[in-house]
Amino acid sequence: MTYEIKPVTEQDRQWSIGTASKSMLKDEVGRPDLYVPARLGMYFSKVVKDGTGLICWKDGKRVGMIGGILLPHHLKPSYTVLTEIVWYVDPDYRRSRASTLLLNGYKALIDEKADEGIFTLLAHTPIEDSSMERMGFKPYERNFIYRKQ
């Protein structure tokens, strides 16, 4: 009963888009309108190409995923930022090592490929800021969204 973290590959496409991204956007983010498989497929291809995604496996089953997009910083284009776009762990594995292993893997991707990494938590997440800080992530900004009615 061992957890394994592996890079996202093309063979993970269906699960990554149809399960991880869909569940994250619909059930957690509460934005089913953002579930656009064609657009997610484009981002998935970039994650695979850039090597910026990880899958957590347990006993031959995918139980979690984290993935980010490498982009130039808006104000300093020579500065590369890895921006998380999907972080999903199957609800049956959320109180396991899966989340920590994925976050540690994401930090390693930042160290390897970017100058900085951005990781977003939902306002209603059960994850404490102090947990993220112990892993080396620092709170920097708070984001607010305004949506036209």
PDB file of C-alpha atoms in Angstrom:
ATOM      1  CA  MET A   1       0.000   0.000   0.000  1.00  0.00           C
ATOM      2  CA  THR A   2       2.537   2.512  -1.204  1.00  0.00           C
ATOM      3  CA  TYR A   3       1.984   5.937  -2.687  1.00  0.00           C
ATOM      4  CA  GLU A   4       3.908   6.863  -5.799  1.00  0.00           C
ATOM      5  CA  ILE A   5       4.281  10.251  -7.483  1.00  0.00           C
ATOM      6  CA  LYS A   6       4.873  10.131 -11.226  1.00  0.00           C
ATOM      7  CA  PRO A   7       4.983  12.781 -13.959  1.00  0.00           C
ATOM      8  CA  VAL A   8       1.752  13.331 -15.876  1.00  0.00           C
ATOM      9  CA  THR A   9       1.835  11.572 -19.235  1.00  0.00           C
ATOM     10  CA  GLU A  10      -0.443  11.462 -22.237  1.00  0.00           C
ATOM     11  CA  GLN A  11      -1.945   8.238 -20.822  1.00  0.00           C
ATOM     12  CA  ASP A  12      -3.342  10.335 -17.932  1.00  0.00           C
ATOM     13  CA  ARG A  13      -5.330  12.661 -20.218  1.00  0.00           C
ATOM     14  CA  GLN A  14      -8.792  11.131 -19.775  1.00  0.00           C
ATOM     15  CA  TRP A  15      -8.550  10.848 -15.978  1.00  0.00           C
ATOM     16  CA  SER A  16      -6.915  14.270 -15.588  1.00  0.00           C
ATOM     17  CA  ILE A  17      -9.575  16.100 -17.597  1.00  0.00           C
ATOM     18  CA  GLY A  18     -12.630  13.914 -17.031  1.00  0.00           C
ATOM     19  CA  THR A  19     -12.169  13.154 -13.332  1.00  0.00           C
ATOM     20  CA  ALA A  20      -9.593  15.394 -11.614  1.00  0.00           C
ATOM     21  CA  SER A  21     -10.277  18.704 -13.379  1.00  0.00           C
ATOM     22  CA  LYS A  22     -14.020  18.117 -13.661  1.00  0.00           C
ATOM     23  CA  SER A  23     -14.413  17.218  -9.970  1.00  0.00           C
ATOM     24  CA  MET A  24     -12.199  20.102  -8.863  1.00  0.00           C
ATOM     25  CA  LEU A  25     -14.108  22.696 -10.907  1.00  0.00           C
ATOM     26  CA  LYS A  26     -17.624  21.419 -10.271  1.00  0.00           C
ATOM     27  CA  ASP A  27     -17.491  20.074  -6.719  1.00  0.00           C
ATOM     28  CA  GLU A  28     -14.798  22.166  -5.056  1.00  0.00           C
ATOM     29  CA  VAL A  29     -14.495  25.433  -6.930  1.00  0.00           C
ATOM     30  CA  GLY A  30     -18.230  25.488  -7.622  1.00  0.00           C
ATOM     31  CA  ARG A  31     -17.687  26.682 -11.194  1.00  0.00           C
ATOM     32  CA  PRO A  32     -19.080  24.033 -13.546  1.00  0.00           C
ATOM     33  CA  ASP A  33     -19.121  26.756 -16.218  1.00  0.00           C
ATOM     34  CA  LEU A  34     -15.318  26.594 -16.278  1.00  0.00           C
ATOM     35  CA  TYR A  35     -15.316  22.917 -17.198  1.00  0.00           C
ATOM     36  CA  VAL A  36     -14.520  23.213 -20.900  1.00  0.00           C
ATOM     37  CA  PRO A  37     -12.840  19.942 -21.936  1.00  0.00           C
ATOM     38  CA  ALA A  38     -11.289  21.354 -25.139  1.00  0.00           C
ATOM     39  CA  ARG A  39      -9.640  24.205 -23.226  1.00  0.00           C
ATOM     40  CA  LEU A  40      -8.523  21.867 -20.443  1.00  0.00           C
ATOM     41  CA  GLY A  41      -7.097  19.579 -23.107  1.00  0.00           C
ATOM     42  CA  MET A  42      -4.980  22.425 -24.434  1.00  0.00           C
ATOM     43  CA  TYR A  43      -3.626  23.117 -20.943  1.00  0.00           C
ATOM     44  CA  PHE A  44      -3.094  19.410 -20.322  1.00  0.00           C
ATOM     45  CA  SER A  45      -0.932  19.202 -23.459  1.00  0.00           C
ATOM     46  CA  LYS A  46       1.190  22.094 -22.170  1.00  0.00           C
ATOM     47  CA  VAL A  47       1.562  20.437 -18.746  1.00  0.00           C
ATOM     48  CA  VAL A  48       2.757  17.214 -20.399  1.00  0.00           C
ATOM     49  CA  LYS A  49       5.095  19.088 -22.777  1.00  0.00           C
ATOM     50  CA  ASP A  50       6.612  21.224 -19.998  1.00  0.00           C
ATOM     51  CA  GLY A  51       6.728  18.408 -17.439  1.00  0.00           C
ATOM     52  CA  THR A  52       4.797  20.464 -14.877  1.00  0.00           C
ATOM     53  CA  GLY A  53       2.237  17.944 -13.671  1.00  0.00           C
ATOM     54  CA  LEU A  54       2.262  15.019 -11.262  1.00  0.00           C
ATOM     55  CA  ILE A  55      -0.085  12.124 -10.564  1.00  0.00           C
ATOM     56  CA  CYS A  56      -0.302  10.390  -7.202  1.00  0.00           C
ATOM     57  CA  TRP A  57      -0.831   6.641  -7.504  1.00  0.00           C
ATOM     58  CA  LYS A  58      -1.820   4.216  -4.778  1.00  0.00           C
ATOM     59  CA  ASP A  59      -1.918   0.496  -5.469  1.00  0.00           C
ATOM     60  CA  GLY A  60      -2.130   1.083  -9.240  1.00  0.00           C
ATOM     61  CA  LYS A  61      -4.935   3.646  -8.977  1.00  0.00           C
ATOM     62  CA  ARG A  62      -4.754   7.387  -9.667  1.00  0.00           C
ATOM     63  CA  VAL A  63      -5.763   9.184  -6.468  1.00  0.00           C
ATOM     64  CA  GLY A  64      -4.541  12.731  -7.041  1.00  0.00           C
ATOM     65  CA  MET A  65      -3.046  15.245  -9.397  1.00  0.00           C
ATOM     66  CA  ILE A  66      -1.316  18.583  -9.352  1.00  0.00           C
ATOM     67  CA  GLY A  67      -0.402  20.573 -12.414  1.00  0.00           C
ATOM     68  CA  GLY A  68       0.765  24.042 -13.288  1.00  0.00           C
ATOM     69  CA  ILE A  69       1.432  26.200 -16.307  1.00  0.00           C
ATOM     70  CA  LEU A  70       4.800  27.847 -16.897  1.00  0.00           C
ATOM     71  CA  LEU A  71       4.301  31.475 -17.886  1.00  0.00           C
ATOM     72  CA  PRO A  72       6.391  34.630 -17.969  1.00  0.00           C
ATOM     73  CA  HIS A  73       5.649  37.005 -15.103  1.00  0.00           C
ATOM     74  CA  HIS A  74       3.205  39.731 -16.182  1.00  0.00           C
ATOM     75  CA  LEU A  75       5.513  42.550 -15.119  1.00  0.00           C
ATOM     76  CA  LYS A  76       8.895  40.924 -15.676  1.00  0.00           C
ATOM     77  CA  PRO A  77       8.740  38.604 -18.700  1.00  0.00           C
ATOM     78  CA  SER A  78      12.235  37.216 -18.083  1.00  0.00           C
ATOM     79  CA  TYR A  79      10.955  35.800 -14.776  1.00  0.00           C
ATOM     80  CA  THR A  80       9.205  32.396 -15.085  1.00  0.00           C
ATOM     81  CA  VAL A  81       6.253  31.525 -12.874  1.00  0.00           C
ATOM     82  CA  LEU A  82       4.714  28.083 -12.386  1.00  0.00           C
ATOM     83  CA  THR A  83       1.029  28.760 -11.743  1.00  0.00           C
ATOM     84  CA  GLU A  84      -1.033  25.900 -10.324  1.00  0.00           C
ATOM     85  CA  ILE A  85      -4.198  25.237 -12.315  1.00  0.00           C
ATOM     86  CA  VAL A  86      -5.307  21.908 -10.897  1.00  0.00           C
ATOM     87  CA  TRP A  87      -4.851  20.276  -7.527  1.00  0.00           C
ATOM     88  CA  TYR A  88      -7.178  17.390  -6.879  1.00  0.00           C
ATOM     89  CA  VAL A  89      -7.124  14.489  -4.468  1.00  0.00           C
ATOM     90  CA  ASP A  90      -9.860  11.871  -4.475  1.00  0.00           C
ATOM     91  CA  PRO A  91     -12.026  12.491  -1.377  1.00  0.00           C
ATOM     92  CA  ASP A  92     -11.267   8.971  -0.079  1.00  0.00           C
ATOM     93  CA  TYR A  93      -7.557   9.883   0.088  1.00  0.00           C
ATOM     94  CA  ARG A  94      -7.647  13.454   1.406  1.00  0.00           C
ATOM     95  CA  ARG A  95      -6.558  12.535   4.928  1.00  0.00           C
ATOM     96  CA  SER A  96      -3.662  10.493   3.563  1.00  0.00           C
ATOM     97  CA  ARG A  97      -0.138  11.257   2.389  1.00  0.00           C
ATOM     98  CA  ALA A  98      -1.331  12.014  -1.171  1.00  0.00           C
ATOM     99  CA  SER A  99      -1.736  15.788  -0.725  1.00  0.00           C
ATOM    100  CA  THR A 100       1.618  16.233   0.995  1.00  0.00           C
ATOM    101  CA  LEU A 101       3.427  14.152  -1.600  1.00  0.00           C
ATOM    102  CA  LEU A 102       1.853  16.153  -4.433  1.00  0.00           C
ATOM    103  CA  LEU A 103       2.749  19.476  -2.796  1.00  0.00           C
ATOM    104  CA  ASN A 104       6.330  18.358  -2.214  1.00  0.00           C
ATOM    105  CA  GLY A 105       6.517  17.300  -5.850  1.00  0.00           C
ATOM    106  CA  TYR A 106       5.100  20.645  -6.950  1.00  0.00           C
ATOM    107  CA  LYS A 107       7.770  22.472  -4.906  1.00  0.00           C
ATOM    108  CA  ALA A 108      10.433  20.380  -6.647  1.00  0.00           C
ATOM    109  CA  LEU A 109       8.954  21.353 -10.035  1.00  0.00           C
ATOM    110  CA  ILE A 110       9.108  25.036  -9.042  1.00  0.00           C
ATOM    111  CA  ASP A 111      12.736  24.659  -7.966  1.00  0.00           C
ATOM    112  CA  GLU A 112      13.605  22.896 -11.214  1.00  0.00           C
ATOM    113  CA  LYS A 113      11.653  24.890 -13.787  1.00  0.00           C
ATOM    114  CA  ALA A 114      10.640  28.321 -12.496  1.00  0.00           C
ATOM    115  CA  ASP A 115      11.753  31.370 -10.571  1.00  0.00           C
ATOM    116  CA  GLU A 116       8.584  31.328  -8.497  1.00  0.00           C
ATOM    117  CA  GLY A 117       5.460  29.236  -8.006  1.00  0.00           C
ATOM    118  CA  ILE A 118       1.921  30.341  -7.323  1.00  0.00           C
ATOM    119  CA  PHE A 119      -0.450  28.076  -5.480  1.00  0.00           C
ATOM    120  CA  THR A 120      -4.067  29.031  -4.809  1.00  0.00           C
ATOM    121  CA  LEU A 121      -6.301  27.765  -2.028  1.00  0.00           C
ATOM    122  CA  LEU A 122     -10.044  28.231  -1.990  1.00  0.00           C
ATOM    123  CA  ALA A 123     -11.399  30.560   0.676  1.00  0.00           C
ATOM    124  CA  HIS A 124     -13.384  27.703   2.242  1.00  0.00           C
ATOM    125  CA  THR A 125     -10.572  25.128   2.230  1.00  0.00           C
ATOM    126  CA  PRO A 126      -9.926  23.056   5.356  1.00  0.00           C
ATOM    127  CA  ILE A 127      -6.182  23.477   4.738  1.00  0.00           C
ATOM    128  CA  GLU A 128      -4.598  25.838   7.229  1.00  0.00           C
ATOM    129  CA  ASP A 129      -2.208  28.567   6.107  1.00  0.00           C
ATOM    130  CA  SER A 130       0.248  27.317   8.719  1.00  0.00           C
ATOM    131  CA  SER A 131       0.358  23.912   6.990  1.00  0.00           C
ATOM    132  CA  MET A 132       1.319  25.564   3.724  1.00  0.00           C
ATOM    133  CA  GLU A 133       3.886  27.767   5.471  1.00  0.00           C
ATOM    134  CA  ARG A 134       5.542  24.719   7.076  1.00  0.00           C
ATOM    135  CA  MET A 135       5.994  23.387   3.538  1.00  0.00           C
ATOM    136  CA  GLY A 136       7.736  26.613   2.472  1.00  0.00           C
ATOM    137  CA  PHE A 137       4.819  28.422   0.826  1.00  0.00           C
ATOM    138  CA  LYS A 138       4.342  31.990   2.025  1.00  0.00           C
ATOM    139  CA  PRO A 139       1.067  33.906   1.985  1.00  0.00           C
ATOM    140  CA  TYR A 140       1.604  36.851  -0.299  1.00  0.00           C
ATOM    141  CA  GLU A 141      -1.666  38.196  -1.633  1.00  0.00           C
ATOM    142  CA  ARG A 142      -5.353  37.636  -1.061  1.00  0.00           C
ATOM    143  CA  ASN A 143      -7.495  37.388  -4.145  1.00  0.00           C
ATOM    144  CA  PHE A 144     -11.030  38.615  -4.534  1.00  0.00           C
ATOM    145  CA  ILE A 145     -13.269  37.900  -7.490  1.00  0.00           C
ATOM    146  CA  TYR A 146     -16.068  40.136  -8.699  1.00  0.00           C
ATOM    147  CA  ARG A 147     -18.504  38.562 -11.113  1.00  0.00           C
ATOM    148  CA  LYS A 148     -21.072  40.486 -13.120  1.00  0.00           C
ATOM    149  CA  GLN A 149     -24.608  39.498 -12.202  1.00  0.00           C
TER     150      GLN A 149
END
